[in-house]
Short mmCIF file of C-alpha atoms in Angstrom, two decimals:
data_model
loop_
_atom_site.label_atom_id
_atom_site.label_comp_id
_atom_site.label_asym_id
_atom_site.label_seq_id
_atom_site.Cartn_x
_atom_site.Cartn_y
_atom_site.Cartn_z
CA MET A 20 -9.92 4.53 31.71
CA SER A 21 -11.65 1.30 31.45
CA ASP A 22 -12.24 1.25 27.89
CA ALA A 23 -8.52 2.16 27.47
CA ILE A 24 -7.73 -1.03 29.70
CA THR A 25 -9.38 -3.28 27.50
CA VAL A 26 -8.18 -1.85 24.66
CA GLN A 27 -4.12 -2.84 25.94
CA ASP A 28 -4.81 -5.81 27.25
CA ALA A 29 -6.38 -6.99 23.82
CA ASP A 30 -3.21 -5.62 22.12
CA HIS A 31 -1.05 -7.12 24.78
CA ALA A 32 -2.99 -10.65 24.31
CA MET A 33 -2.84 -10.52 20.49
CA ARG A 34 0.89 -10.19 20.95
CA ASN A 35 1.87 -12.53 23.79
CA TRP A 36 0.13 -16.22 23.73
CA SER A 37 0.81 -19.44 25.59
CA GLY A 38 -0.75 -22.66 25.72
CA GLU A 39 -0.84 -25.44 28.53
CA PRO A 40 2.56 -26.84 28.69
CA GLY A 41 3.68 -30.02 27.42
CA ARG A 42 5.28 -31.62 24.67
CA ILE A 43 3.94 -31.39 21.29
CA ARG A 44 3.83 -33.70 18.23
CA ILE A 45 3.48 -31.73 15.24
CA GLY A 46 0.26 -33.04 13.51
CA SER A 47 -1.28 -34.54 16.70
CA ASP A 48 -4.68 -33.26 18.27
CA GLU A 49 -2.64 -31.27 21.06
CA HIS A 50 -0.74 -29.55 18.35
CA LYS A 51 -4.10 -28.43 16.17
CA ARG A 52 -5.63 -27.41 19.55
CA LEU A 53 -2.69 -25.31 19.60
CA PHE A 54 -2.75 -23.33 17.14
CA CYS A 55 -6.37 -22.96 16.34
CA ARG A 56 -6.51 -22.01 20.23
CA MET A 57 -3.54 -19.58 19.54
CA LEU A 58 -5.66 -17.80 16.98
CA LEU A 59 -9.05 -17.76 18.59
CA GLU A 60 -7.83 -16.48 22.18
CA THR A 61 -5.78 -13.91 20.27
CA HIS A 62 -8.29 -12.13 18.50
CA ASN A 63 -8.20 -8.05 19.64
CA PRO A 64 -12.32 -6.90 18.74
CA TYR A 65 -11.48 -3.75 17.86
CA LYS A 66 -14.42 -2.37 15.27
CA PRO A 67 -13.43 -0.82 12.26
CA ALA A 68 -16.60 1.28 12.30
CA VAL A 69 -15.81 3.12 15.19
CA ILE A 70 -12.09 3.97 14.05
CA ASP A 71 -11.13 7.23 15.14
CA TRP A 72 -8.79 8.12 11.74
CA PRO A 73 -6.50 10.93 12.77
CA ARG A 74 -6.61 14.09 10.77
CA LEU A 75 -3.50 14.45 8.86
CA ALA A 76 -1.50 17.41 7.94
CA PRO A 77 -1.36 18.44 4.58
CA GLU A 78 1.87 16.77 3.86
CA ALA A 79 1.15 13.78 5.54
CA LEU A 80 -2.15 13.60 4.07
CA GLN A 81 -0.25 14.05 0.11
CA ARG A 82 2.28 11.27 0.92
CA VAL A 83 -0.65 8.92 2.08
CA THR A 84 -2.73 9.16 -0.33
CA SER A 85 0.11 8.69 -3.43
CA LEU A 86 0.91 5.41 -2.33
CA PRO A 87 0.29 3.10 -4.96
CA ILE A 88 -1.08 0.13 -3.35
CA TRP A 89 -4.43 1.09 -2.08
CA ASP A 90 -6.32 -0.98 -5.11
CA ILE A 91 -4.62 -4.10 -4.79
CA ALA A 92 -4.66 -4.09 -1.10
CA VAL A 93 -8.30 -3.70 -0.95
CA GLN A 94 -8.97 -5.80 -3.17
CA THR A 95 -6.30 -8.56 -1.99
CA GLU A 96 -8.59 -8.86 1.77
CA GLY A 97 -11.60 -8.73 -0.56
CA ARG A 98 -10.61 -11.82 -2.10
CA ALA A 99 -8.71 -13.29 1.09
CA SER A 100 -11.87 -13.33 2.77
CA ILE A 101 -14.29 -15.14 0.10
CA ARG A 102 -11.51 -17.85 -0.19
CA VAL A 103 -10.62 -18.70 3.66
CA GLN A 104 -14.52 -18.81 4.44
CA ALA A 105 -14.88 -20.93 1.26
CA PHE A 106 -12.32 -23.11 2.87
CA ALA A 107 -13.96 -23.09 6.34
CA GLU A 108 -17.31 -24.82 4.90
CA THR A 109 -15.39 -27.44 3.79
CA VAL A 110 -14.23 -28.01 7.19
CA ARG A 111 -15.92 -30.58 9.74
CA ASP A 112 -13.78 -30.61 12.68
CA PRO A 113 -15.63 -27.87 15.21
CA LEU A 114 -12.52 -26.35 16.46
CA LEU A 115 -11.14 -25.94 13.22
CA ARG A 116 -13.72 -24.65 11.57
CA GLN A 117 -14.34 -22.40 14.27
CA ALA A 118 -10.75 -21.04 13.78
CA LEU A 119 -11.24 -20.93 10.38
CA ASP A 120 -14.30 -18.51 10.45
CA MET A 121 -12.39 -16.28 12.80
CA ASP A 122 -9.58 -16.21 9.95
CA GLY A 123 -12.13 -14.93 7.71
CA GLY A 124 -13.97 -13.02 9.67
CA GLU A 125 -10.67 -10.89 10.37
CA GLU A 126 -9.53 -10.78 6.77
CA ALA A 127 -13.16 -9.40 5.70
CA ARG A 128 -12.60 -7.02 8.48
CA HIS A 129 -9.38 -6.33 7.02
CA LYS A 130 -11.01 -4.87 4.05
CA VAL A 131 -13.70 -2.75 6.05
CA VAL A 132 -10.68 -1.02 7.96
CA LEU A 133 -8.75 -0.37 4.79
CA SER A 134 -12.09 0.69 2.92
CA LYS A 135 -12.76 3.17 5.90
CA LEU A 136 -8.78 4.48 5.67
CA VAL A 137 -9.74 5.32 1.85
CA GLU A 138 -12.80 7.10 2.62
CA ALA A 139 -11.59 8.94 5.50
CA TYR A 140 -8.79 10.56 3.22
CA GLY A 141 -10.34 10.61 0.00
CA ILE A 142 -8.36 8.31 -1.84
CA PRO A 143 -9.49 7.10 -4.95
CA LEU A 144 -9.82 3.74 -5.72
CA ALA A 145 -10.77 1.57 -9.18
CA PRO A 146 -13.75 -0.23 -9.55
CA GLU A 147 -13.52 -3.46 -7.09
CA PRO A 148 -14.16 -6.63 -9.18
CA GLU A 149 -17.00 -8.73 -8.18
CA TYR A 150 -15.51 -11.84 -5.62
CA LEU A 151 -16.12 -14.96 -6.55
CA LYS A 152 -16.39 -18.18 -4.96
CA PRO A 153 -13.31 -20.53 -5.81
CA ASP A 154 -14.07 -23.86 -7.39
CA ASP A 155 -11.11 -25.48 -5.56
CA ALA A 156 -11.75 -24.00 -2.04
CA GLU A 157 -8.31 -26.22 -0.54
CA TRP A 158 -6.05 -24.38 -3.61
CA ALA A 159 -7.68 -21.02 -2.97
CA TRP A 160 -6.87 -21.32 0.73
CA MET A 161 -3.61 -22.24 -0.11
CA VAL A 162 -2.96 -19.84 -2.30
CA THR A 163 -3.61 -17.26 0.13
CA GLY A 164 -1.72 -18.62 2.79
CA TYR A 165 1.30 -18.86 1.15
CA SER A 166 0.74 -15.49 -0.39
CA GLU A 167 0.27 -13.76 2.94
CA CYS A 168 3.36 -15.23 3.94
CA ILE A 169 5.32 -13.49 1.06
CA ASP A 170 3.29 -10.27 1.65
CA SER A 171 3.72 -10.20 5.25
CA PHE A 172 7.34 -10.57 5.35
CA PHE A 173 8.00 -7.45 3.35
CA ALA A 174 5.14 -5.48 4.86
CA PHE A 175 6.49 -5.69 8.46
CA GLY A 176 10.03 -4.53 7.34
CA LEU A 177 8.13 -1.35 5.03
CA PHE A 178 6.07 -0.63 8.05
CA GLU A 179 8.71 -0.16 10.43
CA VAL A 180 10.56 2.19 7.66
CA ALA A 181 7.58 4.17 7.45
CA ARG A 182 7.20 4.57 11.47
CA ARG A 183 10.92 5.27 11.48
CA SER A 184 10.89 7.71 8.88
CA GLY A 185 7.78 9.87 9.88
CA TYR A 186 6.08 9.29 6.74
CA PHE A 187 3.34 7.50 8.36
CA PRO A 188 2.32 9.95 11.24
CA PRO A 189 2.69 8.42 14.87
CA GLU A 190 -1.16 8.52 15.09
CA LEU A 191 -2.14 6.25 11.56
CA VAL A 192 0.82 3.79 12.82
CA GLU A 193 -0.79 2.85 16.33
CA THR A 194 -4.42 2.80 14.75
CA PHE A 195 -3.36 0.38 12.03
CA GLU A 196 -0.76 -1.49 13.81
CA PRO A 197 -3.61 -4.13 14.89
CA VAL A 198 -4.09 -5.14 11.10
CA MET A 199 -0.20 -5.61 10.86
CA GLN A 200 -0.14 -8.04 13.59
CA GLU A 201 -3.12 -9.92 12.45
CA GLU A 202 -1.72 -10.61 9.58
CA GLY A 203 0.94 -12.53 11.86
CA ARG A 204 -1.30 -14.13 13.73
CA HIS A 205 -2.73 -15.17 10.38
CA ILE A 206 0.64 -16.90 8.56
CA LEU A 207 1.24 -18.48 12.04
CA PHE A 208 -2.13 -20.34 11.79
CA PHE A 209 -1.52 -21.10 8.07
CA VAL A 210 1.85 -23.09 8.43
CA ASN A 211 0.75 -24.95 11.54
CA TRP A 212 -2.26 -25.80 9.61
CA ALA A 213 -0.25 -26.98 6.67
CA ALA A 214 2.01 -29.38 8.61
CA TRP A 215 -0.70 -30.22 10.38
CA TYR A 216 -2.66 -31.34 7.65
CA ARG A 217 0.11 -33.07 5.46
CA LYS A 218 0.85 -35.54 8.88
CA ASN A 219 -2.65 -36.31 8.84
CA LEU A 220 -2.90 -37.05 4.97
CA PRO A 221 -3.31 -40.72 4.37
CA TRP A 222 0.06 -41.61 2.97
CA TRP A 223 -0.89 -42.25 -0.48
CA ARG A 224 -2.20 -38.63 -0.71
CA ARG A 225 1.08 -36.97 1.19
CA PRO A 226 2.69 -37.10 -2.60
CA LEU A 227 0.02 -35.21 -4.31
CA PHE A 228 -0.28 -32.70 -1.65
CA PHE A 229 3.63 -31.97 -1.99
CA PHE A 230 3.43 -31.33 -5.69
CA LYS A 231 -0.27 -29.02 -4.92
CA THR A 232 2.30 -26.83 -2.35
CA LEU A 233 4.86 -26.63 -5.24
CA ALA A 234 2.33 -25.86 -7.42
CA VAL A 235 0.91 -23.45 -5.45
CA TRP A 236 4.59 -21.66 -5.18
CA ALA A 237 4.96 -21.69 -8.70
CA PHE A 238 1.68 -20.01 -9.58
CA LEU A 239 2.53 -16.94 -6.53
CA VAL A 240 6.23 -16.62 -8.46
CA TRP A 241 4.31 -16.54 -11.87
CA GLU A 242 1.78 -14.27 -10.29
CA ARG A 243 4.37 -11.79 -8.91
CA ILE A 244 6.78 -11.45 -11.81
CA GLY A 245 3.47 -10.22 -13.65
CA ILE A 246 2.84 -7.93 -10.85
CA ALA A 247 6.40 -6.71 -10.82
CA LYS A 248 5.87 -5.95 -14.17
CA GLY A 249 2.95 -3.39 -13.22
CA ILE A 250 -0.03 -6.01 -14.00
CA ASP A 251 -1.95 -8.06 -11.49
CA ALA A 252 -3.49 -11.59 -11.59
CA GLY A 253 -6.67 -10.13 -13.06
CA GLY A 254 -4.85 -8.18 -16.00
CA GLN A 255 -4.87 -4.50 -14.35
CA MET A 256 -2.03 -2.31 -14.41
CA GLN A 257 -0.47 -1.67 -10.86
CA ASP A 258 2.28 -0.50 -9.17
CA ALA A 259 3.09 -3.68 -6.99
CA ASN A 260 6.90 -3.82 -7.16
CA PHE A 261 6.66 -1.85 -4.00
CA ALA A 262 7.91 -4.47 -2.07
CA MET A 263 11.35 -3.57 -3.56
CA THR A 264 11.01 0.25 -4.04
CA GLY A 265 9.23 0.67 -1.31
CA SER A 266 11.92 2.16 1.46
CA ALA A 267 12.38 4.94 -0.94
CA SER A 268 8.98 5.62 -1.37
CA VAL A 269 8.16 5.68 2.26
CA GLY A 270 10.82 8.24 3.51
CA ILE A 271 14.42 6.06 3.73
CA GLU A 272 16.76 5.01 1.14
CA LEU A 273 17.72 1.49 1.94
CA LYS A 274 20.00 -0.95 0.34
CA PRO A 275 18.68 -4.21 -0.43
CA ARG A 276 20.62 -6.03 2.18
CA GLU A 277 19.20 -3.19 4.94
CA LEU A 278 15.62 -3.97 4.01
CA ILE A 279 16.10 -7.81 4.04
CA ASP A 280 17.72 -7.16 7.68
CA LEU A 281 14.67 -5.09 8.48
CA CYS A 282 12.11 -7.83 7.14
CA LEU A 283 14.04 -10.48 9.13
CA ALA A 284 14.13 -8.72 12.12
CA GLU A 285 10.31 -7.49 12.19
CA ASN A 286 9.49 -10.84 11.32
CA ASP A 287 11.09 -12.55 14.44
CA ARG A 288 9.76 -9.24 16.69
CA ARG A 289 6.34 -9.99 15.58
CA MET A 290 6.32 -14.17 16.07
CA ALA A 291 8.52 -13.67 19.15
CA GLY A 292 5.63 -13.46 21.60
CA TYR A 293 3.50 -16.76 20.80
CA ASP A 294 4.19 -20.38 22.19
CA ARG A 295 7.36 -21.55 20.96
CA ARG A 296 5.87 -24.75 20.12
CA LEU A 297 4.07 -23.37 17.08
CA LEU A 298 5.99 -23.79 13.88
CA ARG A 299 7.20 -20.16 12.44
CA PRO A 300 7.12 -19.22 8.59
CA MET A 301 10.28 -20.52 7.26
CA THR A 302 10.21 -20.13 3.91
CA VAL A 303 10.10 -16.95 3.13
CA PRO A 304 12.51 -15.88 5.87
CA ARG A 305 15.21 -18.64 4.23
CA LEU A 306 14.92 -17.24 0.56
CA ALA A 307 15.47 -13.80 2.02
CA ARG A 308 18.88 -14.74 3.48
CA LEU A 309 19.72 -16.48 0.83
CA ALA A 310 19.37 -13.54 -1.32
CA ARG A 311 21.12 -11.68 1.23
CA ARG A 312 23.98 -13.78 1.01
CA LEU A 313 24.09 -13.11 -2.97
CA VAL A 314 23.24 -9.17 -3.07
CA PRO A 315 26.67 -7.13 -2.94
CA LYS A 316 27.48 -5.38 -0.22
CA ASN A 317 27.61 -1.83 -1.41
#
């Protein structure tokens, strides 16, 4: 019973956090402490090695193993952990370094979780590439952060579709849920770091950082155009148009506007429990709202 209470407490703490009261100026030391403490104090200490993966009925097992996401998911987490840790090694601020180490450790844990899942259900994977340390650690960190802002937005909605449709059995949804919420914490941490970092740059470096941010977004758009055609950034074929076609793939056929509405609602829900003084990821939700206005109602 005590273990169950501990797990429940950790899960609640991961989703609900507020710092000490008071006004926070974006870019201040107080702001840095707020977003770093959020990540550190909402860490859920679950261990992938002891996850009891539920036994699936043959139909459910077939649905899970047939999803075209497992190769790219494992590789994405493998690259993310290396990139975050590489950037952490460049940071001298003790608190920020501690938070980045936590972030990188959780990304590595996501890869272990996915590896244990595919092992438990006999999902074949393509050989993994070598995960190389990036030459430009800051660029790689920014690519990872903004990429997670894009991917998590759609993943939140599609995960909820899978839950509602019963495509994922309830036991599997419950088992995988902490990973989804951790991604929400990561992007919340990242967008606050980006705002804090920009504010603390010398005035003459801010334009360079602005254009670097634009270059990251341009790179991610180019990358996703290639992925939508079935080719990942490493030249491997992938069915990664899943974000747009995934609702039908997981059991509910949603119109584009309905899928966007669900993604927006789930994004808001997963961010709702954290201190309101923290900035929220806004770029992808804003683009989604714009796209919703342009998509025909029928």
